[in-house]
mmCIF file of C-alpha atoms in Angstrom:
data_model
loop_
_atom_site.group_PDB
_atom_site.id
_atom_site.type_symbol
_atom_site.label_atom_id
_atom_site.label_comp_id
_atom_site.label_asym_id
_atom_site.label_seq_id
_atom_site.Cartn_x
_atom_site.Cartn_y
_atom_site.Cartn_z
ATOM 1 C CA MET A 1 -4.650 89.283 -28.379
ATOM 2 C CA LYS A 2 -6.214 86.161 -29.887
ATOM 3 C CA LYS A 3 -2.962 85.394 -31.671
ATOM 4 C CA LEU A 4 -1.004 85.646 -28.422
ATOM 5 C CA LEU A 5 -3.409 83.277 -26.638
ATOM 6 C CA SER A 6 -3.188 80.751 -29.481
ATOM 7 C CA LEU A 7 0.615 80.767 -29.363
ATOM 8 C CA ALA A 8 0.598 80.247 -25.575
ATOM 9 C CA MET A 9 -1.796 77.275 -25.833
ATOM 10 C CA ALA A 10 0.290 75.642 -28.568
ATOM 11 C CA ALA A 11 3.449 75.979 -26.470
ATOM 12 C CA ALA A 12 1.705 74.356 -23.477
ATOM 13 C CA MET A 13 0.549 71.407 -25.603
ATOM 14 C CA CYS A 14 4.092 70.813 -26.876
ATOM 15 C CA LEU A 15 5.431 70.688 -23.320
ATOM 16 C CA THR A 16 2.721 68.174 -22.312
ATOM 17 C CA LEU A 17 3.446 65.871 -25.265
ATOM 18 C CA THR A 18 7.169 65.963 -24.536
ATOM 19 C CA ALA A 19 6.595 64.889 -20.890
ATOM 20 C CA CYS A 20 4.317 61.952 -21.905
ATOM 21 C CA GLY A 21 6.859 60.635 -24.374
ATOM 22 C CA ASN A 22 9.674 60.596 -21.792
ATOM 23 C CA GLY A 23 9.594 57.363 -19.699
ATOM 24 C CA GLY A 24 12.081 58.831 -17.264
ATOM 25 C CA THR A 25 9.604 61.434 -16.091
ATOM 26 C CA SER A 26 6.672 59.023 -15.458
ATOM 27 C CA THR A 27 5.840 57.493 -12.074
ATOM 28 C CA PRO A 28 8.710 55.122 -11.037
ATOM 29 C CA GLN A 29 7.867 51.405 -11.485
ATOM 30 C CA SER A 30 9.174 50.604 -8.005
ATOM 31 C CA SER A 31 6.278 52.504 -6.482
ATOM 32 C CA GLN A 32 3.696 50.185 -8.125
ATOM 33 C CA PRO A 33 2.829 46.559 -7.211
ATOM 34 C CA ASN A 34 4.616 44.131 -9.562
ATOM 35 C CA PRO A 35 3.438 40.495 -9.464
ATOM 36 C CA SER A 36 6.526 39.361 -11.336
ATOM 37 C CA ASN A 37 8.707 40.402 -8.378
ATOM 38 C CA SER A 38 6.767 38.293 -5.834
ATOM 39 C CA SER A 39 8.113 35.261 -3.943
ATOM 40 C CA ASN A 40 8.482 31.891 -5.700
ATOM 41 C CA SER A 41 6.033 30.342 -3.215
ATOM 42 C CA SER A 42 2.658 29.480 -4.711
ATOM 43 C CA VAL A 43 -0.267 31.399 -3.208
ATOM 44 C CA ILE A 44 -3.909 30.358 -3.127
ATOM 45 C CA GLY A 45 -6.950 32.572 -2.522
ATOM 46 C CA GLY A 46 -7.505 36.250 -3.347
ATOM 47 C CA ALA A 47 -5.152 39.218 -3.381
ATOM 48 C CA ASP A 48 -5.154 39.464 0.405
ATOM 49 C CA SER A 49 -4.503 35.719 0.934
ATOM 50 C CA SER A 50 -1.201 34.694 2.528
ATOM 51 C CA THR A 51 -1.780 30.900 2.404
ATOM 52 C CA GLU A 52 1.063 29.141 0.619
ATOM 53 C CA ILE A 53 0.998 25.721 -1.013
ATOM 54 C CA VAL A 54 3.699 23.653 0.644
ATOM 55 C CA THR A 55 5.109 20.881 -1.521
ATOM 56 C CA THR A 56 7.589 18.226 -0.482
ATOM 57 C CA ASP A 57 9.157 15.079 -1.894
ATOM 58 C CA SER A 58 8.902 13.372 1.498
ATOM 59 C CA ASP A 59 6.150 10.765 1.716
ATOM 60 C CA LEU A 60 6.674 10.666 5.478
ATOM 61 C CA ALA A 61 6.018 14.416 5.727
ATOM 62 C CA TYR A 62 2.963 14.083 3.470
ATOM 63 C CA ILE A 63 1.441 11.388 5.686
ATOM 64 C CA GLN A 64 2.233 13.182 8.930
ATOM 65 C CA ASN A 65 0.837 16.422 7.515
ATOM 66 C CA LYS A 66 -2.529 14.856 6.630
ATOM 67 C CA GLY A 67 -2.548 12.921 9.907
ATOM 68 C CA THR A 68 -3.619 9.547 8.520
ATOM 69 C CA LEU A 69 -1.858 6.389 7.336
ATOM 70 C CA ILE A 70 -4.182 4.596 4.886
ATOM 71 C CA VAL A 71 -3.343 0.879 4.773
ATOM 72 C CA GLY A 72 -4.415 -1.168 1.748
ATOM 73 C CA ILE A 73 -5.495 -4.695 2.708
ATOM 74 C CA THR A 74 -7.620 -7.702 1.837
ATOM 75 C CA GLU A 75 -9.380 -10.148 4.158
ATOM 76 C CA PHE A 76 -6.385 -12.307 5.078
ATOM 77 C CA GLU A 77 -6.278 -14.116 8.399
ATOM 78 C CA PRO A 78 -3.953 -14.073 10.369
ATOM 79 C CA MET A 79 -2.540 -10.844 8.873
ATOM 80 C CA ASP A 80 -5.601 -8.605 8.355
ATOM 81 C CA TYR A 81 -9.152 -9.608 9.291
ATOM 82 C CA GLN A 82 -12.125 -8.322 11.272
ATOM 83 C CA ASN A 83 -13.169 -9.467 14.733
ATOM 84 C CA SER A 84 -16.785 -9.780 15.897
ATOM 85 C CA ASP A 85 -16.906 -6.026 16.552
ATOM 86 C CA GLY A 86 -15.806 -5.193 13.017
ATOM 87 C CA GLU A 87 -12.331 -4.049 14.120
ATOM 88 C CA TRP A 88 -9.394 -4.914 11.869
ATOM 89 C CA ILE A 89 -6.945 -7.152 13.701
ATOM 90 C CA GLY A 90 -4.147 -9.571 12.787
ATOM 91 C CA PHE A 91 -0.367 -9.419 12.815
ATOM 92 C CA ASP A 92 -0.107 -6.832 10.027
ATOM 93 C CA ALA A 93 -3.057 -4.792 11.311
ATOM 94 C CA ASP A 94 -1.729 -4.679 14.878
ATOM 95 C CA LEU A 95 1.770 -3.730 13.767
ATOM 96 C CA ALA A 96 0.414 -1.084 11.367
ATOM 97 C CA LYS A 97 -1.481 0.475 14.289
ATOM 98 C CA ALA A 98 1.712 0.601 16.346
ATOM 99 C CA PHE A 99 3.675 2.102 13.446
ATOM 100 C CA ALA A 100 1.042 4.781 12.851
ATOM 101 C CA GLU A 101 1.125 5.648 16.543
ATOM 102 C CA SER A 102 4.908 6.037 16.377
ATOM 103 C CA LEU A 103 4.418 8.563 13.545
ATOM 104 C CA GLY A 104 1.776 10.466 15.473
ATOM 105 C CA VAL A 105 -0.987 9.723 12.946
ATOM 106 C CA GLU A 106 -4.241 7.771 12.834
ATOM 107 C CA VAL A 107 -4.489 4.494 10.930
ATOM 108 C CA LYS A 108 -7.230 3.657 8.445
ATOM 109 C CA PHE A 109 -7.681 0.251 6.798
ATOM 110 C CA GLN A 110 -9.035 0.151 3.268
ATOM 111 C CA VAL A 111 -9.980 -3.052 1.455
ATOM 112 C CA ILE A 112 -8.584 -3.039 -2.083
ATOM 113 C CA ASP A 113 -8.635 -5.160 -5.202
ATOM 114 C CA TRP A 114 -5.280 -6.916 -4.812
ATOM 115 C CA SER A 115 -4.593 -6.893 -8.535
ATOM 116 C CA ASN A 116 -4.857 -3.062 -8.491
ATOM 117 C CA LYS A 117 -2.660 -2.452 -5.446
ATOM 118 C CA VAL A 118 0.048 -0.499 -7.310
ATOM 119 C CA PHE A 119 -2.540 1.779 -8.979
ATOM 120 C CA GLU A 120 -4.191 2.418 -5.595
ATOM 121 C CA LEU A 121 -0.801 3.259 -4.108
ATOM 122 C CA ASP A 122 0.379 5.553 -6.896
ATOM 123 C CA GLY A 123 -3.019 7.267 -7.012
ATOM 124 C CA LYS A 124 -2.708 8.005 -3.267
ATOM 125 C CA THR A 125 -6.012 6.379 -2.382
ATOM 126 C CA ILE A 126 -3.825 4.336 -0.007
ATOM 127 C CA ASP A 127 -0.395 5.050 1.492
ATOM 128 C CA VAL A 128 0.914 1.525 1.975
ATOM 129 C CA VAL A 129 0.246 -2.088 0.984
ATOM 130 C CA TRP A 130 0.558 -4.084 4.211
ATOM 131 C CA ASN A 131 -1.131 -7.427 3.835
ATOM 132 C CA GLY A 132 1.236 -10.393 3.830
ATOM 133 C CA MET A 133 2.652 -9.270 0.492
ATOM 134 C CA THR A 134 5.223 -11.535 -1.155
ATOM 135 C CA LEU A 135 8.438 -9.779 -2.131
ATOM 136 C CA ASN A 136 8.956 -10.776 -5.746
ATOM 137 C CA ASP A 137 10.672 -9.020 -8.650
ATOM 138 C CA GLU A 138 7.441 -7.443 -9.912
ATOM 139 C CA VAL A 139 6.504 -6.017 -6.516
ATOM 140 C CA MET A 140 9.981 -4.665 -5.789
ATOM 141 C CA ALA A 141 10.161 -3.016 -9.210
ATOM 142 C CA ALA A 142 6.829 -1.234 -8.678
ATOM 143 C CA MET A 143 7.096 -0.262 -4.993
ATOM 144 C CA GLU A 144 9.565 0.930 -2.375
ATOM 145 C CA CYS A 145 9.609 -2.131 -0.133
ATOM 146 C CA SER A 146 10.524 -2.736 3.479
ATOM 147 C CA ASN A 147 12.921 -5.383 4.672
ATOM 148 C CA PRO A 148 11.407 -8.900 4.834
ATOM 149 C CA TYR A 149 9.637 -9.657 8.099
ATOM 150 C CA PHE A 150 8.096 -13.134 7.598
ATOM 151 C CA ASP A 151 9.097 -16.365 5.884
ATOM 152 C CA ASN A 152 6.293 -17.916 3.881
ATOM 153 C CA ALA A 153 5.393 -20.344 1.081
ATOM 154 C CA GLN A 154 2.516 -20.967 -1.290
ATOM 155 C CA VAL A 155 0.773 -24.257 -0.473
ATOM 156 C CA VAL A 156 -1.882 -26.381 -2.173
ATOM 157 C CA ILE A 157 -5.202 -26.752 -0.343
ATOM 158 C CA VAL A 158 -7.372 -29.827 -0.921
ATOM 159 C CA PRO A 159 -10.142 -31.674 0.945
ATOM 160 C CA ALA A 160 -8.605 -33.658 3.790
ATOM 161 C CA ASP A 161 -10.275 -36.915 2.754
ATOM 162 C CA VAL A 162 -8.334 -36.979 -0.551
ATOM 163 C CA ALA A 163 -5.101 -35.392 0.665
ATOM 164 C CA ASP A 164 -3.158 -38.659 0.423
ATOM 165 C CA LYS A 165 -3.571 -38.555 -3.378
ATOM 166 C CA TYR A 166 -2.023 -35.092 -3.711
ATOM 167 C CA GLN A 167 1.401 -35.022 -2.109
ATOM 168 C CA THR A 168 3.507 -33.945 -5.107
ATOM 169 C CA VAL A 169 3.389 -31.231 -7.755
ATOM 170 C CA GLU A 170 2.851 -33.877 -10.416
ATOM 171 C CA SER A 171 -0.174 -35.327 -8.606
ATOM 172 C CA VAL A 172 -2.035 -31.977 -8.551
ATOM 173 C CA GLN A 173 -1.251 -31.075 -12.145
ATOM 174 C CA ASP A 174 -4.727 -31.865 -13.489
ATOM 175 C CA LEU A 175 -6.768 -30.285 -10.699
ATOM 176 C CA ALA A 176 -8.929 -27.194 -11.206
ATOM 177 C CA PHE A 177 -7.576 -24.454 -8.899
ATOM 178 C CA ALA A 178 -8.970 -21.245 -7.443
ATOM 179 C CA VAL A 179 -6.408 -18.472 -6.874
ATOM 180 C CA GLU A 180 -6.487 -14.851 -5.773
ATOM 181 C CA SER A 181 -6.162 -12.510 -8.747
ATOM 182 C CA GLY A 182 -2.795 -10.760 -8.961
ATOM 183 C CA SER A 183 -1.315 -12.782 -6.104
ATOM 184 C CA ALA A 184 1.793 -14.881 -5.520
ATOM 185 C CA ALA A 185 -0.538 -17.884 -5.726
ATOM 186 C CA GLN A 186 -1.499 -16.951 -9.274
ATOM 187 C CA ALA A 187 2.179 -16.588 -10.159
ATOM 188 C CA GLN A 188 2.813 -20.114 -8.885
ATOM 189 C CA ALA A 189 -0.166 -21.456 -10.801
ATOM 190 C CA ASP A 190 1.235 -19.889 -13.974
ATOM 191 C CA GLU A 191 4.713 -21.204 -13.264
ATOM 192 C CA HIS A 192 3.415 -24.761 -12.843
ATOM 193 C CA ASN A 193 0.931 -24.523 -15.733
ATOM 194 C CA PHE A 194 -2.074 -25.234 -13.505
ATOM 195 C CA THR A 195 -5.632 -24.654 -14.686
ATOM 196 C CA TYR A 196 -7.249 -22.043 -12.473
ATOM 197 C CA THR A 197 -10.027 -19.536 -11.897
ATOM 198 C CA GLU A 198 -9.214 -16.083 -10.530
ATOM 199 C CA VAL A 199 -11.224 -14.919 -7.508
ATOM 200 C CA GLU A 200 -11.319 -11.830 -5.311
ATOM 201 C CA ASP A 201 -9.170 -12.950 -2.374
ATOM 202 C CA GLN A 202 -7.592 -15.930 -0.645
ATOM 203 C CA ALA A 203 -10.563 -16.482 1.663
ATOM 204 C CA THR A 204 -12.786 -16.965 -1.400
ATOM 205 C CA THR A 205 -10.463 -19.672 -2.736
ATOM 206 C CA LEU A 206 -11.133 -21.692 0.423
ATOM 207 C CA MET A 207 -14.883 -21.275 -0.058
ATOM 208 C CA GLU A 208 -14.474 -22.551 -3.619
ATOM 209 C CA VAL A 209 -12.724 -25.731 -2.476
ATOM 210 C CA ASN A 210 -15.030 -26.234 0.497
ATOM 211 C CA SER A 211 -18.101 -26.064 -1.749
ATOM 212 C CA GLY A 212 -16.570 -28.308 -4.403
ATOM 213 C CA THR A 213 -16.613 -25.577 -7.063
ATOM 214 C CA SER A 214 -12.829 -25.953 -7.370
ATOM 215 C CA ASP A 215 -10.689 -29.032 -6.721
ATOM 216 C CA ALA A 216 -7.939 -27.136 -4.962
ATOM 217 C CA SER A 217 -6.590 -23.694 -4.147
ATOM 218 C CA ILE A 218 -3.226 -22.088 -3.495
ATOM 219 C CA ILE A 219 -2.826 -19.815 -0.481
ATOM 220 C CA ASP A 220 -0.118 -18.578 1.866
ATOM 221 C CA TYR A 221 1.249 -21.072 4.368
ATOM 222 C CA LEU A 222 0.634 -18.639 7.241
ATOM 223 C CA MET A 223 -3.001 -18.297 6.236
ATOM 224 C CA ALA A 224 -3.351 -22.061 5.921
ATOM 225 C CA LYS A 225 -2.086 -22.473 9.488
ATOM 226 C CA ALA A 226 -4.725 -20.082 10.775
ATOM 227 C CA MET A 227 -7.772 -20.931 8.680
ATOM 228 C CA ILE A 228 -7.919 -24.642 7.855
ATOM 229 C CA GLY A 229 -7.852 -27.933 9.744
ATOM 230 C CA PRO A 230 -9.211 -29.013 13.150
ATOM 231 C CA GLY A 231 -10.738 -26.232 15.230
ATOM 232 C CA THR A 232 -11.201 -23.837 12.302
ATOM 233 C CA GLY A 233 -14.055 -22.946 9.999
ATOM 234 C CA TYR A 234 -12.606 -25.284 7.357
ATOM 235 C CA GLU A 235 -11.987 -28.483 9.318
ATOM 236 C CA ASN A 236 -12.359 -30.626 6.212
ATOM 237 C CA LEU A 237 -9.533 -28.889 4.331
ATOM 238 C CA THR A 238 -5.770 -29.364 4.607
ATOM 239 C CA PHE A 239 -2.603 -28.285 2.824
ATOM 240 C CA THR A 240 -0.205 -30.639 1.085
ATOM 241 C CA VAL A 241 2.344 -29.484 -1.485
ATOM 242 C CA SER A 242 4.590 -26.501 -0.801
ATOM 243 C CA LEU A 243 5.272 -24.835 -4.144
ATOM 244 C CA ASN A 244 8.000 -22.350 -3.214
ATOM 245 C CA SER A 245 9.770 -20.379 -0.514
ATOM 246 C CA GLU A 246 9.210 -16.632 -0.162
ATOM 247 C CA GLN A 247 9.161 -13.684 2.223
ATOM 248 C CA TYR A 248 6.702 -10.963 3.151
ATOM 249 C CA GLY A 249 7.373 -7.238 2.918
ATOM 250 C CA VAL A 250 5.487 -3.938 3.063
ATOM 251 C CA GLY A 251 5.138 -1.713 -0.013
ATOM 252 C CA PHE A 252 5.134 2.095 -0.357
ATOM 253 C CA ARG A 253 5.187 4.406 -3.346
ATOM 254 C CA LYS A 254 8.362 4.071 -5.413
ATOM 255 C CA GLY A 255 11.086 6.286 -3.941
ATOM 256 C CA SER A 256 9.172 6.828 -0.691
ATOM 257 C CA ASP A 257 11.141 7.559 2.485
ATOM 258 C CA MET A 258 8.474 5.639 4.407
ATOM 259 C CA ALA A 259 10.216 2.317 3.728
ATOM 260 C CA ALA A 260 13.333 3.442 5.613
ATOM 261 C CA ALA A 261 11.146 4.746 8.462
ATOM 262 C CA LEU A 262 9.368 1.393 8.705
ATOM 263 C CA ASN A 263 12.650 -0.530 8.658
ATOM 264 C CA GLU A 264 13.793 1.490 11.680
ATOM 265 C CA PHE A 265 10.471 0.779 13.380
ATOM 266 C CA PHE A 266 10.913 -2.948 12.638
ATOM 267 C CA LYS A 267 14.357 -2.917 14.269
ATOM 268 C CA THR A 268 13.083 -1.160 17.378
ATOM 269 C CA SER A 269 9.969 -3.346 17.620
ATOM 270 C CA TYR A 270 11.973 -6.532 17.228
ATOM 271 C CA ALA A 271 14.568 -5.416 19.790
ATOM 272 C CA ASP A 272 11.950 -4.604 22.433
ATOM 273 C CA GLY A 273 9.932 -7.775 21.747
ATOM 274 C CA THR A 274 6.815 -6.099 20.298
ATOM 275 C CA MET A 275 6.953 -7.970 16.979
ATOM 276 C CA GLN A 276 7.429 -11.333 18.706
ATOM 277 C CA GLU A 277 4.570 -10.671 21.117
ATOM 278 C CA ILE A 278 2.152 -9.822 18.310
ATOM 279 C CA ALA A 279 3.293 -12.834 16.263
ATOM 280 C CA GLU A 280 2.727 -15.124 19.239
ATOM 281 C CA THR A 281 -0.807 -13.756 19.595
ATOM 282 C CA TYR A 282 -1.573 -15.171 16.152
ATOM 283 C CA ASN A 283 0.537 -18.345 16.535
ATOM 284 C CA ILE A 284 2.983 -17.475 13.734
ATOM 285 C CA ALA A 285 6.112 -16.477 15.671
ATOM 286 C CA ASP A 286 8.074 -19.423 14.247
ATOM 287 C CA LYS A 287 8.209 -17.723 10.809
ATOM 288 C CA LEU A 288 9.122 -14.210 11.978
ATOM 289 C CA VAL A 289 12.313 -12.846 10.371
ATOM 290 C CA ALA A 290 14.845 -11.307 12.770
ATOM 291 C CA GLN A 291 15.335 -7.565 12.261
#
């Protein structure tokens, strides 16, 4: 009897081992969850999460999705400056507000170090550089730029009581200049081999000349019209030599579709008179470029 029981148990064990070694008889894989067969969409959260990470190459979609247009600026009257209530105003600021409204987003102004504007843009701490920016080869190589919207020039600023001595490039050659770091003014100073000190922004260059710390400065013509001479805070300063001719543009991240969107906004705003009205508010309509 014991021998019969032993033989029966051995036979049962053989059948069990045969079944385990045969993949075809195990539970079908299709009945089990398989992460490798899931959708290509990225998922965040736990196993029950259905939130997907949405990625896009569209800068316009990115900005509309987050609901804010962050505008990189410096203190630059008449383009971007603060009124007595601390609100950012100026031609660029007012137009940026209107553009943001057309996109259905809020606008936020962020003061930046002008020499680091491309790093700020690429790092997405700002979305656009909109601050009377000169369209030169360096800028256009680093950013996706809008069409030009203002004609401008870099001009030499000196005390009014000595202006008659400094009417040519040659006459200002030996002066000690103050220029904004990373600006078109600095580029002109380099091009003309001027001696200069780099400062934070264009407004500071005027303070330098006004205090006598520097002999002269180089700033944008449009800023000179707004900030120096009779009836301004710098009545004793004037501009003399025009060093170049240039145009302003707005800069986005390289490859951004925002530049095309802004160009369309420029066309519409120029056609309906909005751009001219804002420019007239700041007395600079004579230099506005037709869109």
